Amino acid sequence: MKHKVIVTGGCGYIGSHTVVELIENNYEVVILDDLSNSSIETIGRIEKITGVKPIFINIDLKEEAKVNAVFKEHKDALAVINFAAYKAVGESVNKPIMYYKNNLYALLNTLSAQLENGINGFIFSSSATVYGTPNKLPITEKNETQRPFSPYGNTKKIAEEILDDFTKATENFTAISLRYFNPIGAHESGLIGELPSGIPNNLMPYITQTAVGIREKLMVYGNDYPTKDGTPIRDYIHVVDLAKAHVLAVERILNKKQEENFEIFNLGTGKGFSVLDVINSFEEVTNSKLNYEITERRPGDVPELYAATDLAKEKLGWSANKTLNEMISSSWEWEQKLRAKLQ
Ligand code: WQD
């Protein structure tokens, strides 16, 4: 019999890639999504890639009674992976209440519905943003967390604190938080990828949209940081590598391999690349010139972030194996297919 996993936000960027990996590893998947920042078309695309159509339920996780009813119907699920959240850093600064409500009500309603229905495993989509400005590199899971710059980031930090309390108070309930560094790239099929609504905040979609002609030029936010070329350094990670880590986290929970009821793992490659490194690699991979200009620093940007990856390797048996060039070429492929389809 297939193990059932509920995936909230399963139509989104990282969610959809994880659903594909789960199906390919023989899990039955139930997607809960309100499509507020994703498209129903993703379901058909997942089916095209895997040959299996996941169960889809359109639901706003802020609606507690509805969440309970759905979890009751799927109480044979063994674990939940929680991707459902708003994630635009800048928007969260302007609309903090909307972010706290959406991201935290969804989490609380999911956890209480799990409790009610005896679904005892939980995987949380967290972020390296909880480390704030790190005082030590590479960042290990033991690095202290700081209040993130944005309300978005703070919802991730608060969510982890809630999970810490909840797993302590709830016997048998186990959770894993996965702290992503900078996810980019797309599935090799070119059928699923990142679909930012409006003007992208993140570097990679901004680059590909500029190259395809939707944006006039990329603004590089500052070249006076204390790094090799003055631009900030990040740990970019292929979304498919990231997705595979979720399957391993589910297995760790189902096989009762956890050493503590609440575990935290960094998901990164351990390698840092500057903004100019990414631009140069993009130009090399696509054999084209990118229109960009150096401008002011963006408030809240940290000079340098990259992960220590040992813990995920040792405990989850996971490490990233896709290169920056593979990340860039798959993002580019996705962008081109997307635009060809929209025209
Ligand atoms: C990377 C670098 C920018 C855009 C954010 C969130 C984090 C996570 C991932 C998402 C920085 C520079 C960017 C542009 C630029 N969450 N840049 N011009 O800020 O590391 O992390 O996204 O859900 O929580 O904080 O990623 O891609 O925005 O920026 O120069 O137009 O690219 O200054 O140095 P960031 P990013």
Tab-separated table of C-alpha atoms and ligand atoms in Angstrom:
chain	number	residue	atom	x	y	z
A	1	MET	CA	0.000	0.000	0.000
A	2	LYS	CA	1.178	3.493	-0.796
A	3	HIS	CA	1.935	5.868	2.054
A	4	LYS	CA	-0.184	8.986	1.903
A	5	VAL	CA	1.343	12.438	2.412
A	6	ILE	CA	-0.535	15.738	2.557
A	7	VAL	CA	1.311	18.603	0.866
A	8	THR	CA	0.056	22.100	1.622
A	9	GLY	CA	1.034	24.606	-1.040
A	10	GLY	CA	1.736	21.715	-3.397
A	11	CYS	CA	0.991	23.772	-6.514
A	12	GLY	CA	3.727	26.294	-5.699
A	13	TYR	CA	7.342	26.388	-6.787
A	14	ILE	CA	9.063	24.121	-4.274
A	15	GLY	CA	5.822	22.277	-3.456
A	16	SER	CA	5.224	21.105	-7.029
A	17	HIS	CA	8.786	19.808	-7.415
A	18	THR	CA	8.433	17.952	-4.124
A	19	VAL	CA	5.110	16.408	-5.195
A	20	VAL	CA	6.851	15.057	-8.319
A	21	GLU	CA	9.619	13.488	-6.231
A	22	LEU	CA	7.093	11.999	-3.782
A	23	ILE	CA	5.050	10.442	-6.583
A	24	GLU	CA	8.214	9.106	-8.204
A	25	ASN	CA	9.051	7.500	-4.867
A	26	ASN	CA	5.667	5.819	-4.764
A	27	TYR	CA	3.824	8.056	-2.299
A	28	GLU	CA	0.180	8.972	-2.653
A	29	VAL	CA	-0.085	12.753	-2.516
A	30	VAL	CA	-2.961	15.005	-1.453
A	31	ILE	CA	-2.351	18.646	-2.355
A	32	LEU	CA	-4.052	21.405	-0.369
A	33	ASP	CA	-3.682	24.804	-2.013
A	34	ASP	CA	-5.732	27.990	-2.364
A	35	LEU	CA	-4.017	28.873	-5.661
A	36	SER	CA	-3.362	32.392	-4.341
A	37	ASN	CA	0.109	32.344	-5.844
A	38	SER	CA	0.014	29.315	-8.126
A	39	SER	CA	-1.974	27.799	-10.945
A	40	ILE	CA	-4.307	24.808	-11.163
A	41	GLU	CA	-2.472	23.928	-14.390
A	42	THR	CA	0.328	22.617	-12.211
A	43	ILE	CA	-1.752	19.507	-11.428
A	44	GLY	CA	-1.888	18.533	-15.107
A	45	ARG	CA	1.801	19.228	-15.448
A	46	ILE	CA	2.641	17.008	-12.491
A	47	GLU	CA	0.525	14.304	-14.128
A	48	LYS	CA	2.389	14.774	-17.403
A	49	ILE	CA	5.743	14.328	-15.686
A	50	THR	CA	4.834	11.412	-13.402
A	51	GLY	CA	1.848	9.739	-15.065
A	52	VAL	CA	-0.087	10.171	-11.809
A	53	LYS	CA	-2.637	12.826	-10.963
A	54	PRO	CA	-2.366	13.876	-7.324
A	55	ILE	CA	-5.553	14.527	-5.333
A	56	PHE	CA	-6.144	18.279	-5.266
A	57	ILE	CA	-8.265	20.205	-2.759
A	58	ASN	CA	-8.733	23.952	-3.124
A	59	ILE	CA	-8.736	25.235	0.428
A	60	ASP	CA	-7.735	28.305	2.388
A	61	LEU	CA	-5.866	26.962	5.402
A	62	LYS	CA	-6.988	29.929	7.476
A	63	GLU	CA	-10.456	28.334	7.605
A	64	GLU	CA	-10.124	26.081	10.608
A	65	ALA	CA	-13.359	24.083	10.302
A	66	LYS	CA	-12.675	23.284	6.642
A	67	VAL	CA	-9.112	22.264	7.411
A	68	ASN	CA	-10.357	19.895	10.100
A	69	ALA	CA	-12.884	18.350	7.743
A	70	VAL	CA	-10.275	17.724	5.043
A	71	PHE	CA	-7.808	16.206	7.478
A	72	LYS	CA	-10.546	13.959	8.820
A	73	GLU	CA	-11.205	12.719	5.317
A	74	HIS	CA	-7.478	11.993	4.871
A	75	LYS	CA	-6.640	10.821	8.370
A	76	ASP	CA	-4.841	7.824	6.860
A	77	ALA	CA	-2.063	10.243	5.827
A	78	LEU	CA	1.178	9.656	7.672
A	79	ALA	CA	2.770	13.063	7.354
A	80	VAL	CA	2.226	16.633	6.222
A	81	ILE	CA	4.671	18.818	4.316
A	82	ASN	CA	3.866	22.474	4.830
A	83	PHE	CA	4.739	24.799	1.936
A	84	ALA	CA	1.628	26.963	2.095
A	85	ALA	CA	2.822	30.494	2.842
A	86	TYR	CA	3.256	33.930	1.369
A	87	LYS	CA	6.901	34.579	0.587
A	88	ALA	CA	7.479	38.043	-0.879
A	89	VAL	CA	9.913	39.784	1.426
A	90	GLY	CA	9.130	43.351	0.304
A	91	GLU	CA	5.360	42.857	0.356
A	92	SER	CA	5.593	41.482	3.888
A	93	VAL	CA	7.240	44.708	5.067
A	94	ASN	CA	4.211	46.667	3.806
A	95	LYS	CA	1.565	44.132	4.825
A	96	PRO	CA	2.806	42.496	8.022
A	97	ILE	CA	-0.620	41.511	9.380
A	98	MET	CA	-1.502	39.760	6.144
A	99	TYR	CA	1.743	37.776	6.362
A	100	TYR	CA	1.453	36.861	10.038
A	101	LYS	CA	-2.198	35.865	9.601
A	102	ASN	CA	-1.711	33.825	6.483
A	103	ASN	CA	1.492	32.035	7.380
A	104	LEU	CA	0.804	31.434	11.053
A	105	TYR	CA	-2.961	30.678	10.996
A	106	ALA	CA	-2.274	28.143	8.256
A	107	LEU	CA	0.408	26.528	10.391
A	108	LEU	CA	-1.689	26.485	13.570
A	109	ASN	CA	-4.786	25.138	11.841
A	110	THR	CA	-2.725	22.433	10.149
A	111	LEU	CA	-1.088	21.362	13.403
A	112	SER	CA	-4.346	21.265	15.333
A	113	ALA	CA	-6.074	19.300	12.556
A	114	GLN	CA	-3.163	16.858	12.621
A	115	LEU	CA	-3.495	16.482	16.373
A	116	GLU	CA	-7.233	15.936	16.071
A	117	ASN	CA	-6.758	13.263	13.419
A	118	GLY	CA	-3.626	11.511	14.656
A	119	ILE	CA	-1.330	12.515	11.781
A	120	ASN	CA	1.944	12.698	13.634
A	121	GLY	CA	4.645	13.770	11.182
A	122	PHE	CA	5.324	17.291	9.972
A	123	ILE	CA	7.877	18.841	7.674
A	124	PHE	CA	8.262	22.588	7.607
A	125	SER	CA	9.490	24.764	4.791
A	126	SER	CA	11.851	27.153	6.559
A	127	SER	CA	14.531	29.533	5.419
A	128	ALA	CA	18.118	30.585	6.062
A	129	THR	CA	16.626	34.001	6.751
A	130	VAL	CA	16.214	32.834	10.396
A	131	TYR	CA	19.995	33.211	10.819
A	132	GLY	CA	19.796	36.976	10.207
A	133	THR	CA	23.327	38.333	9.717
A	134	PRO	CA	25.484	35.350	10.641
A	135	ASN	CA	28.577	35.898	12.747
A	136	LYS	CA	30.130	32.619	11.595
A	137	LEU	CA	30.440	30.982	8.184
A	138	PRO	CA	29.592	28.415	6.988
A	139	ILE	CA	26.296	28.516	8.858
A	140	THR	CA	25.646	25.406	10.912
A	141	GLU	CA	22.283	24.581	12.452
A	142	LYS	CA	23.853	25.564	15.773
A	143	ASN	CA	24.387	29.164	14.648
A	144	GLU	CA	22.135	31.340	16.718
A	145	THR	CA	18.967	32.569	15.064
A	146	GLN	CA	18.157	36.276	14.952
A	147	ARG	CA	15.009	38.201	14.352
A	148	PRO	CA	14.822	38.296	10.552
A	149	PHE	CA	14.686	41.652	8.805
A	150	SER	CA	11.251	41.085	7.273
A	151	PRO	CA	7.868	39.984	8.642
A	152	TYR	CA	8.019	37.166	6.065
A	153	GLY	CA	11.267	35.942	7.583
A	154	ASN	CA	9.896	36.395	11.067
A	155	THR	CA	6.942	34.105	10.269
A	156	LYS	CA	9.532	31.378	9.595
A	157	LYS	CA	11.310	32.011	12.888
A	158	ILE	CA	8.060	32.131	14.874
A	159	ALA	CA	6.816	28.975	13.138
A	160	GLU	CA	9.940	27.116	14.238
A	161	GLU	CA	9.382	28.309	17.817
A	162	ILE	CA	5.781	27.083	17.656
A	163	LEU	CA	6.997	23.706	16.388
A	164	ASP	CA	9.540	23.505	19.178
A	165	ASP	CA	6.814	24.072	21.784
A	166	PHE	CA	4.305	21.826	20.038
A	167	THR	CA	6.646	18.840	19.668
A	168	LYS	CA	7.660	19.141	23.330
A	169	ALA	CA	4.050	19.167	24.441
A	170	THR	CA	2.697	16.503	22.104
A	171	GLU	CA	3.817	12.954	22.595
A	172	ASN	CA	4.515	11.022	19.372
A	173	PHE	CA	4.400	14.144	17.235
A	174	THR	CA	7.608	14.708	15.316
A	175	ALA	CA	8.662	17.550	13.065
A	176	ILE	CA	11.543	18.431	10.785
A	177	SER	CA	12.288	21.978	9.716
A	178	LEU	CA	14.248	22.401	6.510
A	179	ARG	CA	16.056	25.709	6.222
A	180	TYR	CA	16.486	26.492	2.544
A	181	PHE	CA	19.247	28.726	1.321
A	182	ASN	CA	18.502	30.216	-2.142
A	183	PRO	CA	16.349	27.884	-4.245
A	184	ILE	CA	16.561	28.381	-8.020
A	185	GLY	CA	16.266	26.166	-11.115
A	186	ALA	CA	13.386	24.155	-12.496
A	187	HIS	CA	12.403	20.604	-13.377
A	188	GLU	CA	14.258	19.167	-16.378
A	189	SER	CA	10.960	18.667	-18.233
A	190	GLY	CA	10.501	22.455	-18.387
A	191	LEU	CA	6.897	21.841	-17.239
A	192	ILE	CA	7.137	23.226	-13.706
A	193	GLY	CA	9.203	26.045	-12.265
A	194	GLU	CA	9.011	29.332	-10.432
A	195	LEU	CA	6.140	31.612	-11.431
A	196	PRO	CA	6.599	34.920	-9.632
A	197	SER	CA	3.525	37.117	-9.617
A	198	GLY	CA	4.312	40.642	-10.763
A	199	ILE	CA	7.828	41.992	-10.557
A	200	PRO	CA	10.190	39.371	-9.161
A	201	ASN	CA	12.024	40.071	-5.880
A	202	ASN	CA	14.559	37.317	-6.320
A	203	LEU	CA	17.665	37.393	-8.426
A	204	MET	CA	17.182	34.400	-10.741
A	205	PRO	CA	13.659	35.147	-12.032
A	206	TYR	CA	14.699	38.779	-12.462
A	207	ILE	CA	17.652	37.696	-14.594
A	208	THR	CA	15.623	35.334	-16.787
A	209	GLN	CA	12.801	37.868	-17.220
A	210	THR	CA	15.348	40.508	-18.237
A	211	ALA	CA	16.979	38.148	-20.719
A	212	VAL	CA	13.620	37.252	-22.242
A	213	GLY	CA	12.752	40.948	-22.584
A	214	ILE	CA	10.012	41.432	-19.965
A	215	ARG	CA	12.264	43.587	-17.766
A	216	GLU	CA	14.498	46.237	-19.195
A	217	LYS	CA	17.499	45.655	-16.977
A	218	LEU	CA	18.600	43.952	-13.815
A	219	MET	CA	19.536	46.249	-10.955
A	220	VAL	CA	22.453	44.829	-8.996
A	221	TYR	CA	21.908	45.983	-5.434
A	222	GLY	CA	25.322	47.199	-4.383
A	223	ASN	CA	28.936	46.319	-5.174
A	224	ASP	CA	30.511	47.688	-2.023
A	225	TYR	CA	30.047	44.670	0.238
A	226	PRO	CA	33.099	43.085	1.858
A	227	THR	CA	33.202	40.190	-0.626
A	228	LYS	CA	35.600	39.237	-3.452
A	229	ASP	CA	33.833	41.390	-6.078
A	230	GLY	CA	31.739	43.594	-3.769
A	231	THR	CA	28.411	41.862	-4.481
A	232	PRO	CA	26.633	39.669	-1.902
A	233	ILE	CA	27.303	35.950	-1.738
A	234	ARG	CA	24.547	33.334	-1.508
A	235	ASP	CA	24.245	29.577	-1.500
A	236	TYR	CA	22.066	28.823	-4.549
A	237	ILE	CA	20.448	25.398	-4.519
A	238	HIS	CA	18.628	23.528	-7.293
A	239	VAL	CA	14.930	23.107	-6.480
A	240	VAL	CA	15.033	19.438	-7.547
A	241	ASP	CA	17.832	18.741	-5.044
A	242	LEU	CA	15.725	20.516	-2.454
A	243	ALA	CA	12.644	18.450	-3.352
A	244	LYS	CA	14.584	15.202	-2.902
A	245	ALA	CA	15.534	16.250	0.633
A	246	HIS	CA	11.828	16.404	1.532
A	247	VAL	CA	11.325	12.785	0.491
A	248	LEU	CA	14.252	11.782	2.702
A	249	ALA	CA	12.796	13.811	5.575
A	250	VAL	CA	9.456	11.985	5.184
A	251	GLU	CA	11.317	8.663	5.227
A	252	ARG	CA	13.204	9.686	8.358
A	253	ILE	CA	9.916	10.377	10.101
A	254	LEU	CA	8.132	7.245	8.841
A	255	ASN	CA	11.076	5.012	9.721
A	256	LYS	CA	11.249	6.618	13.173
A	257	LYS	CA	14.881	7.531	12.685
A	258	GLN	CA	14.587	10.873	14.435
A	259	GLU	CA	16.865	11.481	17.379
A	260	GLU	CA	14.744	14.345	18.686
A	261	ASN	CA	11.084	15.193	18.196
A	262	PHE	CA	12.021	18.398	16.444
A	263	GLU	CA	14.994	18.404	14.111
A	264	ILE	CA	16.383	21.149	11.923
A	265	PHE	CA	18.501	20.797	8.778
A	266	ASN	CA	20.117	23.307	6.454
A	267	LEU	CA	19.546	22.687	2.777
A	268	GLY	CA	22.244	24.285	0.675
A	269	THR	CA	25.218	23.262	-1.438
A	270	GLY	CA	27.803	24.726	0.931
A	271	LYS	CA	29.182	26.861	-1.912
A	272	GLY	CA	28.795	30.609	-2.125
A	273	PHE	CA	28.394	32.548	-5.364
A	274	SER	CA	28.263	36.328	-5.725
A	275	VAL	CA	25.632	38.181	-7.747
A	276	LEU	CA	28.275	38.842	-10.414
A	277	ASP	CA	29.218	35.128	-10.453
A	278	VAL	CA	25.578	34.308	-11.210
A	279	ILE	CA	25.374	36.941	-13.945
A	280	ASN	CA	28.636	35.735	-15.516
A	281	SER	CA	27.509	32.106	-15.424
A	282	PHE	CA	24.164	33.094	-16.941
A	283	GLU	CA	25.938	34.885	-19.791
A	284	GLU	CA	28.190	31.878	-20.334
A	285	VAL	CA	25.384	29.292	-20.213
A	286	THR	CA	23.095	31.257	-22.535
A	287	ASN	CA	25.858	32.730	-24.659
A	288	SER	CA	24.303	36.171	-24.399
A	289	LYS	CA	24.850	39.513	-22.669
A	290	LEU	CA	22.611	40.515	-19.794
A	291	ASN	CA	21.588	44.150	-19.417
A	292	TYR	CA	22.421	45.162	-15.850
A	293	GLU	CA	23.440	48.152	-13.791
A	294	ILE	CA	24.998	48.517	-10.365
A	295	THR	CA	22.760	50.479	-8.037
A	296	GLU	CA	22.180	51.167	-4.305
A	297	ARG	CA	22.179	48.409	-1.716
A	298	ARG	CA	18.786	46.850	-0.946
A	299	PRO	CA	17.830	47.304	2.718
A	300	GLY	CA	18.115	44.110	4.749
A	301	ASP	CA	20.558	42.298	2.449
A	302	VAL	CA	23.244	40.306	4.230
A	303	PRO	CA	26.768	40.332	2.696
A	304	GLU	CA	27.395	36.603	2.786
A	305	LEU	CA	25.424	33.414	3.475
A	306	TYR	CA	26.311	29.806	2.806
A	307	ALA	CA	25.419	26.587	4.534
A	308	ALA	CA	27.317	23.966	6.432
A	309	THR	CA	25.838	20.835	4.898
A	310	ASP	CA	27.280	18.091	7.141
A	311	LEU	CA	24.209	17.503	9.288
A	312	ALA	CA	21.832	16.906	6.360
A	313	LYS	CA	24.420	14.591	4.832
A	314	GLU	CA	24.925	12.597	8.011
A	315	LYS	CA	21.312	12.356	9.223
A	316	LEU	CA	19.193	12.592	6.069
A	317	GLY	CA	21.732	11.035	3.725
A	318	TRP	CA	21.233	14.038	1.469
A	319	SER	CA	23.552	16.315	-0.381
A	320	ALA	CA	23.002	18.600	-3.329
A	321	ASN	CA	24.599	17.472	-6.543
A	322	LYS	CA	23.476	19.890	-9.231
A	323	THR	CA	25.868	22.630	-10.338
A	324	LEU	CA	25.225	26.346	-10.663
A	325	ASN	CA	25.257	25.971	-14.459
A	326	GLU	CA	22.557	23.287	-14.262
A	327	MET	CA	20.486	25.546	-12.023
A	328	ILE	CA	20.829	28.422	-14.448
A	329	SER	CA	20.181	26.449	-17.623
A	330	SER	CA	17.036	24.855	-16.175
A	331	SER	CA	15.725	28.250	-14.982
A	332	TRP	CA	16.378	29.631	-18.450
A	333	GLU	CA	14.698	26.697	-20.184
A	334	TRP	CA	11.625	27.130	-17.951
A	335	GLU	CA	11.423	30.869	-18.598
A	336	GLN	CA	11.633	30.410	-22.359
A	337	LYS	CA	8.973	27.691	-22.442
A	338	LEU	CA	6.727	29.783	-20.223
A	339	ARG	CA	6.960	32.823	-22.475
A	340	ALA	CA	6.529	30.797	-25.652
A	341	LYS	CA	3.315	29.409	-24.175
A	342	LEU	CA	1.999	32.793	-23.048
A	343	GLN	CA	2.484	34.428	-26.426
B	1	WQD	C1	20.026	37.316	-3.913
B	1	WQD	C2	21.065	38.384	-4.183
B	1	WQD	C3	20.326	40.648	-3.811
B	1	WQD	C4	17.393	40.839	-7.007
B	1	WQD	C5	15.389	35.852	-0.290
B	1	WQD	C6	14.664	35.692	1.024
B	1	WQD	C7	14.885	34.328	1.569
B	1	WQD	C8	14.472	33.264	0.579
B	1	WQD	C9	15.101	33.494	-0.741
B	1	WQD	C10	12.125	33.109	-0.214
B	1	WQD	C11	21.068	39.494	-3.127
B	1	WQD	C12	20.676	40.416	-5.263
B	1	WQD	C13	18.378	40.379	-6.155
B	1	WQD	C14	17.704	41.890	-7.917
B	1	WQD	C15	19.953	41.927	-7.059
B	1	WQD	N1	13.057	33.216	0.567
B	1	WQD	N2	19.640	40.908	-6.179
B	1	WQD	N3	18.984	42.376	-7.904
B	1	WQD	O1	17.586	38.042	-0.532
B	1	WQD	O2	19.190	36.078	-0.492
B	1	WQD	O3	16.793	35.714	-0.072
B	1	WQD	O4	14.939	34.835	-1.172
B	1	WQD	O5	11.056	32.833	-0.250
B	1	WQD	O6	14.188	34.199	2.750
B	1	WQD	O7	15.143	36.665	1.927
B	1	WQD	O8	17.534	36.265	-2.348
B	1	WQD	O9	17.259	36.258	-4.801
B	1	WQD	O10	16.311	38.177	-3.472
B	1	WQD	O11	18.773	37.971	-3.695
B	1	WQD	O12	21.097	42.429	-7.084
B	1	WQD	O13	16.864	42.353	-8.681
B	1	WQD	O14	20.759	39.024	-5.421
B	1	WQD	O15	20.795	41.907	-3.397
B	1	WQD	O16	22.399	39.839	-2.918
B	1	WQD	P1	17.848	36.650	-0.810
B	1	WQD	P2	17.383	37.173	-3.639
